[in-house]
mmCIF file of C-alpha atoms in Angstrom:
data_model
loop_
_atom_site.group_PDB
_atom_site.id
_atom_site.type_symbol
_atom_site.label_atom_id
_atom_site.label_comp_id
_atom_site.label_asym_id
_atom_site.label_seq_id
_atom_site.Cartn_x
_atom_site.Cartn_y
_atom_site.Cartn_z
ATOM 1 C CA ASP R 262 -0.867 -2.761 -11.264
ATOM 2 C CA GLY R 263 2.532 -1.365 -11.009
ATOM 3 C CA GLY R 264 4.019 -1.249 -7.570
ATOM 4 C CA ILE R 265 6.220 -2.856 -4.956
ATOM 5 C CA THR R 266 5.312 -5.959 -3.095
ATOM 6 C CA GLN R 267 6.747 -7.253 0.056
ATOM 7 C CA SER R 268 6.029 -10.509 1.681
ATOM 8 C CA PRO R 269 4.966 -11.680 4.099
ATOM 9 C CA LYS R 270 3.276 -8.839 5.923
ATOM 10 C CA TYR R 271 4.108 -10.317 9.395
ATOM 11 C CA LEU R 272 6.942 -12.650 10.085
ATOM 12 C CA PHE R 273 7.887 -14.435 13.199
ATOM 13 C CA ARG R 274 11.215 -16.126 13.997
ATOM 14 C CA LYS R 275 13.204 -17.619 16.775
ATOM 15 C CA GLU R 276 16.410 -15.944 17.878
ATOM 16 C CA GLY R 277 19.456 -17.376 16.155
ATOM 17 C CA GLN R 278 17.604 -18.055 12.839
ATOM 18 C CA ASN R 279 18.400 -16.282 9.586
ATOM 19 C CA VAL R 280 15.400 -14.885 7.792
ATOM 20 C CA THR R 281 15.025 -13.572 4.195
ATOM 21 C CA LEU R 282 12.465 -10.786 3.474
ATOM 22 C CA SER R 283 11.162 -10.485 -0.076
ATOM 23 C CA CYS R 284 10.841 -7.318 -2.154
ATOM 24 C CA GLU R 285 9.705 -7.282 -5.763
ATOM 25 C CA GLN R 286 8.901 -4.379 -8.069
ATOM 26 C CA ASN R 287 7.394 -4.178 -11.490
ATOM 27 C CA LEU R 288 8.039 -0.390 -11.906
ATOM 28 C CA ASN R 289 11.197 -0.943 -14.046
ATOM 29 C CA HIS R 290 13.180 1.034 -11.539
ATOM 30 C CA ASP R 291 16.910 0.650 -11.402
ATOM 31 C CA ALA R 292 17.443 1.601 -7.764
ATOM 32 C CA MET R 293 16.096 -0.266 -4.777
ATOM 33 C CA TYR R 294 16.520 0.247 -1.046
ATOM 34 C CA TRP R 295 15.849 -1.380 2.348
ATOM 35 C CA TYR R 296 14.999 0.676 5.402
ATOM 36 C CA ARG R 297 14.374 -0.342 9.018
ATOM 37 C CA GLN R 298 11.883 1.484 11.257
ATOM 38 C CA ASP R 299 11.543 1.095 15.008
ATOM 39 C CA PRO R 300 8.556 2.296 17.017
ATOM 40 C CA GLY R 301 8.303 6.060 17.062
ATOM 41 C CA GLN R 302 11.434 6.550 14.945
ATOM 42 C CA GLY R 303 12.055 7.551 11.416
ATOM 43 C CA LEU R 304 13.417 5.291 8.725
ATOM 44 C CA ARG R 305 17.174 4.140 8.781
ATOM 45 C CA LEU R 306 18.751 2.973 5.520
ATOM 46 C CA ILE R 307 20.172 -0.592 5.600
ATOM 47 C CA TYR R 308 21.367 -1.257 2.051
ATOM 48 C CA TYR R 309 20.715 0.207 -1.402
ATOM 49 C CA SER R 310 21.355 -0.931 -4.989
ATOM 50 C CA GLN R 311 21.661 1.345 -8.045
ATOM 51 C CA ILE R 312 21.962 -1.381 -10.625
ATOM 52 C CA VAL R 313 21.789 -5.204 -10.871
ATOM 53 C CA ASN R 314 24.745 -7.125 -9.188
ATOM 54 C CA ASP R 315 25.775 -3.968 -7.292
ATOM 55 C CA PHE R 316 24.764 -2.720 -3.811
ATOM 56 C CA GLN R 317 26.047 -0.409 -1.133
ATOM 57 C CA LYS R 318 25.906 -0.398 2.664
ATOM 58 C CA GLY R 319 23.619 2.106 4.265
ATOM 59 C CA ASP R 320 23.849 3.561 7.705
ATOM 60 C CA ILE R 321 23.064 0.296 9.662
ATOM 61 C CA ALA R 322 24.175 -2.602 7.499
ATOM 62 C CA GLU R 323 25.721 -4.768 10.300
ATOM 63 C CA GLY R 324 23.899 -8.050 10.645
ATOM 64 C CA TYR R 325 22.160 -7.761 7.280
ATOM 65 C CA SER R 326 22.894 -8.966 3.802
ATOM 66 C CA VAL R 327 21.360 -8.436 0.402
ATOM 67 C CA SER R 328 21.570 -9.585 -3.272
ATOM 68 C CA ARG R 329 20.516 -8.040 -6.553
ATOM 69 C CA GLU R 330 20.570 -10.636 -9.143
ATOM 70 C CA LYS R 331 17.545 -9.347 -11.075
ATOM 71 C CA LYS R 332 16.279 -5.848 -11.550
ATOM 72 C CA GLU R 333 12.873 -6.631 -10.135
ATOM 73 C CA SER R 334 14.144 -8.266 -6.922
ATOM 74 C CA PHE R 335 16.136 -7.180 -3.890
ATOM 75 C CA PRO R 336 15.819 -9.634 -0.967
ATOM 76 C CA LEU R 337 17.104 -8.766 2.405
ATOM 77 C CA THR R 338 18.535 -11.427 4.883
ATOM 78 C CA VAL R 339 18.405 -10.643 8.546
ATOM 79 C CA THR R 340 21.134 -12.742 9.954
ATOM 80 C CA SER R 341 21.622 -14.033 13.464
ATOM 81 C CA ALA R 342 24.322 -11.492 13.887
ATOM 82 C CA GLN R 343 21.785 -8.585 13.955
ATOM 83 C CA LYS R 344 21.385 -7.932 17.677
ATOM 84 C CA ASN R 345 17.919 -6.294 17.619
ATOM 85 C CA PRO R 346 16.124 -7.680 14.554
ATOM 86 C CA THR R 347 12.605 -6.886 15.637
ATOM 87 C CA ALA R 348 11.420 -4.021 13.546
ATOM 88 C CA PHE R 349 9.286 -2.872 10.619
ATOM 89 C CA TYR R 350 11.238 -3.373 7.247
ATOM 90 C CA LEU R 351 10.437 -1.240 4.300
ATOM 91 C CA CYS R 352 11.624 -1.726 0.694
ATOM 92 C CA ALA R 353 11.660 1.140 -1.796
ATOM 93 C CA SER R 354 12.526 1.690 -5.442
ATOM 94 C CA SER R 355 13.324 4.679 -7.559
ATOM 95 C CA THR R 356 14.449 5.807 -11.012
ATOM 96 C CA PRO R 357 18.060 7.207 -10.920
ATOM 97 C CA ALA R 358 18.595 10.892 -10.347
ATOM 98 C CA GLY R 359 18.832 12.836 -13.530
ATOM 99 C CA THR R 360 15.819 11.269 -15.138
ATOM 100 C CA GLY R 361 13.564 14.134 -13.869
ATOM 101 C CA ARG R 362 11.778 12.269 -11.233
ATOM 102 C CA SER R 363 13.637 10.291 -8.511
ATOM 103 C CA GLU R 364 11.166 10.002 -5.652
ATOM 104 C CA GLN R 365 11.218 6.671 -3.913
ATOM 105 C CA TYR R 366 8.140 4.442 -3.980
ATOM 106 C CA PHE R 367 7.655 2.250 -0.875
ATOM 107 C CA GLY R 368 6.333 -1.193 -0.365
ATOM 108 C CA PRO R 369 3.782 -2.011 2.365
ATOM 109 C CA GLY R 370 6.400 -3.222 4.725
ATOM 110 C CA THR R 371 7.113 -6.515 6.681
ATOM 111 C CA ARG R 372 6.844 -6.531 10.428
ATOM 112 C CA LEU R 373 9.464 -8.898 11.752
ATOM 113 C CA THR R 374 9.295 -10.220 15.358
ATOM 114 C CA VAL R 375 12.122 -12.289 16.722
ATOM 115 C CA THR R 376 11.707 -14.073 20.049
ATOM 116 C CA ASP I 176 22.657 16.109 3.425
ATOM 117 C CA ALA I 177 21.271 19.003 5.397
ATOM 118 C CA LYS I 178 19.391 18.333 8.728
ATOM 119 C CA THR I 179 15.731 19.347 9.041
ATOM 120 C CA THR I 180 13.726 20.319 12.061
ATOM 121 C CA GLN I 181 9.927 19.774 12.342
ATOM 122 C CA PRO I 182 7.435 20.105 15.122
ATOM 123 C CA THR I 183 6.733 16.860 16.846
ATOM 124 C CA SER I 184 2.953 16.954 16.474
ATOM 125 C CA MET I 185 0.132 19.221 15.080
ATOM 126 C CA ASP I 186 -3.649 19.219 14.936
ATOM 127 C CA CYS I 187 -5.913 20.585 12.217
ATOM 128 C CA ALA I 188 -9.645 20.749 11.837
ATOM 129 C CA GLU I 189 -11.182 18.714 9.032
ATOM 130 C CA GLY I 190 -11.731 20.811 5.911
ATOM 131 C CA ARG I 191 -9.127 23.403 6.972
ATOM 132 C CA ALA I 192 -5.708 23.982 5.368
ATOM 133 C CA ALA I 193 -2.979 22.169 7.176
ATOM 134 C CA ASN I 194 0.290 23.920 7.268
ATOM 135 C CA LEU I 195 3.397 21.956 8.222
ATOM 136 C CA PRO I 196 6.558 23.846 8.704
ATOM 137 C CA CYS I 197 10.080 22.584 8.193
ATOM 138 C CA ASN I 198 13.411 24.306 9.053
ATOM 139 C CA HIS I 199 16.389 23.536 6.987
ATOM 140 C CA SER I 200 18.778 26.373 7.746
ATOM 141 C CA THR I 201 21.890 24.565 6.606
ATOM 142 C CA ILE I 202 20.570 23.690 3.148
ATOM 143 C CA SER I 203 23.049 24.024 0.322
ATOM 144 C CA GLY I 204 22.418 25.214 -3.212
ATOM 145 C CA ASN I 205 22.065 21.849 -4.882
ATOM 146 C CA GLU I 206 19.798 20.362 -2.231
ATOM 147 C CA TYR I 207 16.167 19.707 -2.821
ATOM 148 C CA VAL I 208 13.350 19.589 -0.203
ATOM 149 C CA TYR I 209 11.222 16.531 -0.332
ATOM 150 C CA TRP I 210 8.033 15.693 1.617
ATOM 151 C CA TYR I 211 6.759 12.189 2.327
ATOM 152 C CA ARG I 212 4.005 11.031 4.580
ATOM 153 C CA GLN I 213 3.467 7.690 6.419
ATOM 154 C CA ILE I 214 0.127 6.572 7.425
ATOM 155 C CA HIS I 215 0.187 4.092 10.458
ATOM 156 C CA SER I 216 2.023 0.845 9.616
ATOM 157 C CA GLN I 217 2.158 1.582 5.893
ATOM 158 C CA GLY I 218 5.164 2.546 3.700
ATOM 159 C CA PRO I 219 5.847 6.228 3.227
ATOM 160 C CA GLN I 220 4.225 7.963 0.331
ATOM 161 C CA TYR I 221 5.854 10.650 -1.791
ATOM 162 C CA ILE I 222 3.939 14.002 -1.684
ATOM 163 C CA ILE I 223 6.039 16.671 -3.386
ATOM 164 C CA HIS I 224 9.421 18.198 -3.841
ATOM 165 C CA GLY I 225 11.092 21.526 -4.851
ATOM 166 C CA LEU I 226 14.362 23.424 -5.151
ATOM 167 C CA LYS I 227 13.537 27.115 -5.144
ATOM 168 C CA ASN I 228 10.125 27.817 -6.646
ATOM 169 C CA ASN I 229 6.797 27.093 -4.953
ATOM 170 C CA GLU I 230 5.389 23.778 -6.242
ATOM 171 C CA THR I 231 1.806 22.482 -6.393
ATOM 172 C CA ASN I 232 0.475 19.099 -7.311
ATOM 173 C CA GLU I 233 -2.825 17.182 -6.897
ATOM 174 C CA MET I 234 -1.997 16.381 -3.126
ATOM 175 C CA ALA I 235 -0.365 19.552 -1.740
ATOM 176 C CA SER I 236 1.552 22.818 -2.249
ATOM 177 C CA LEU I 237 5.115 23.450 -1.152
ATOM 178 C CA ILE I 238 6.253 26.960 -0.226
ATOM 179 C CA ILE I 239 9.949 27.537 0.061
ATOM 180 C CA THR I 240 11.271 30.738 1.479
ATOM 181 C CA GLU I 241 13.463 32.987 -0.668
ATOM 182 C CA ASP I 242 16.510 32.148 1.404
ATOM 183 C CA ARG I 243 15.578 28.496 1.278
ATOM 184 C CA LYS I 244 16.155 28.081 4.924
ATOM 185 C CA SER I 245 12.599 26.862 5.563
ATOM 186 C CA SER I 246 9.581 25.524 3.860
ATOM 187 C CA THR I 247 5.890 24.813 4.467
ATOM 188 C CA LEU I 248 3.770 21.973 3.161
ATOM 189 C CA ILE I 249 0.164 22.917 2.704
ATOM 190 C CA LEU I 250 -2.696 20.449 2.500
ATOM 191 C CA PRO I 251 -5.430 22.802 1.252
ATOM 192 C CA HIS I 252 -8.472 21.031 2.553
ATOM 193 C CA ALA I 253 -7.553 18.396 5.075
ATOM 194 C CA THR I 254 -9.561 15.215 5.499
ATOM 195 C CA LEU I 255 -9.392 12.435 8.099
ATOM 196 C CA ARG I 256 -7.391 10.378 5.747
ATOM 197 C CA ASP I 257 -4.555 12.997 5.847
ATOM 198 C CA THR I 258 -3.850 11.935 9.468
ATOM 199 C CA ALA I 259 -0.191 10.673 9.255
ATOM 200 C CA VAL I 260 3.434 11.339 10.110
ATOM 201 C CA TYR I 261 4.866 13.856 7.681
ATOM 202 C CA TYR I 262 8.640 13.907 6.822
ATOM 203 C CA CYS I 263 10.537 16.796 5.519
ATOM 204 C CA ILE I 264 13.768 15.622 3.931
ATOM 205 C CA VAL I 265 16.579 17.543 2.233
ATOM 206 C CA ARG I 266 18.900 15.800 -0.259
ATOM 207 C CA LYS I 267 21.205 16.273 -3.047
ATOM 208 C CA TYR I 268 20.021 15.514 -6.512
ATOM 209 C CA ASN I 269 22.974 13.588 -8.116
ATOM 210 C CA PHE I 270 23.395 10.200 -9.535
ATOM 211 C CA GLY I 271 24.652 7.626 -7.259
ATOM 212 C CA ASN I 272 23.442 9.302 -4.099
ATOM 213 C CA GLU I 273 19.806 8.421 -3.736
ATOM 214 C CA LYS I 274 19.793 8.207 0.085
ATOM 215 C CA LEU I 275 16.978 9.676 1.970
ATOM 216 C CA THR I 276 17.541 10.481 5.653
ATOM 217 C CA PHE I 277 14.303 10.301 7.548
ATOM 218 C CA GLY I 278 13.926 12.230 10.935
ATOM 219 C CA THR I 279 10.999 11.623 13.188
ATOM 220 C CA GLY I 280 8.712 13.982 11.276
ATOM 221 C CA THR I 281 5.395 15.711 12.407
ATOM 222 C CA ARG I 282 2.477 13.640 13.484
ATOM 223 C CA LEU I 283 -0.479 15.465 12.001
ATOM 224 C CA THR I 284 -3.944 14.667 13.441
ATOM 225 C CA ILE I 285 -7.043 15.867 11.555
ATOM 226 C CA ILE I 286 -9.876 16.599 13.991
ATOM 227 C CA PRO I 287 -13.471 15.907 12.893
#
């Protein structure tokens, strides 16, 4: 089945530790995104990547880092510099605009709890 | 991207049409209207999008006013599985600017 996978679904970490969230897609999409969602809030964009080996900061990139070494993968690292890392993290992918359909497809999310 | 305004919550009886309004009075000529929904603790799901004309697909219909300052998402025969938060998003359709700006959306509850 084509889609986006995120693992794990639930993740627990101690404060001060870096943690990497996985996002893999087999939709052959060029663009990938990371969003953060806090309870009762909408999604906020952390980072996005239009092509391999290139990525851009979103609205709330501080305390996060990403890499895009392969088209299929866009891992997000939540560093110890992120002051409030506990949140629901969503990964998405899309074809580039201009191809006719550019809606974003979302993964199931990873719920990160830092104590 | 233009901002959108949606009601915080709505109820709809099962089997009836659910009509979700969205105001986007500052929309510009090259901005599209997108609708997504998010069922509790899942990733958002694309529903439909449009520019000027009304659109229909297997999930819903999108009605955009002639001045494009508002739109309505219609779920023709709502089921309990349609209970979700619905997001109306306006964004430009140009390469290199794929950002979606999500507000807090409308929490739609389908009543049995």
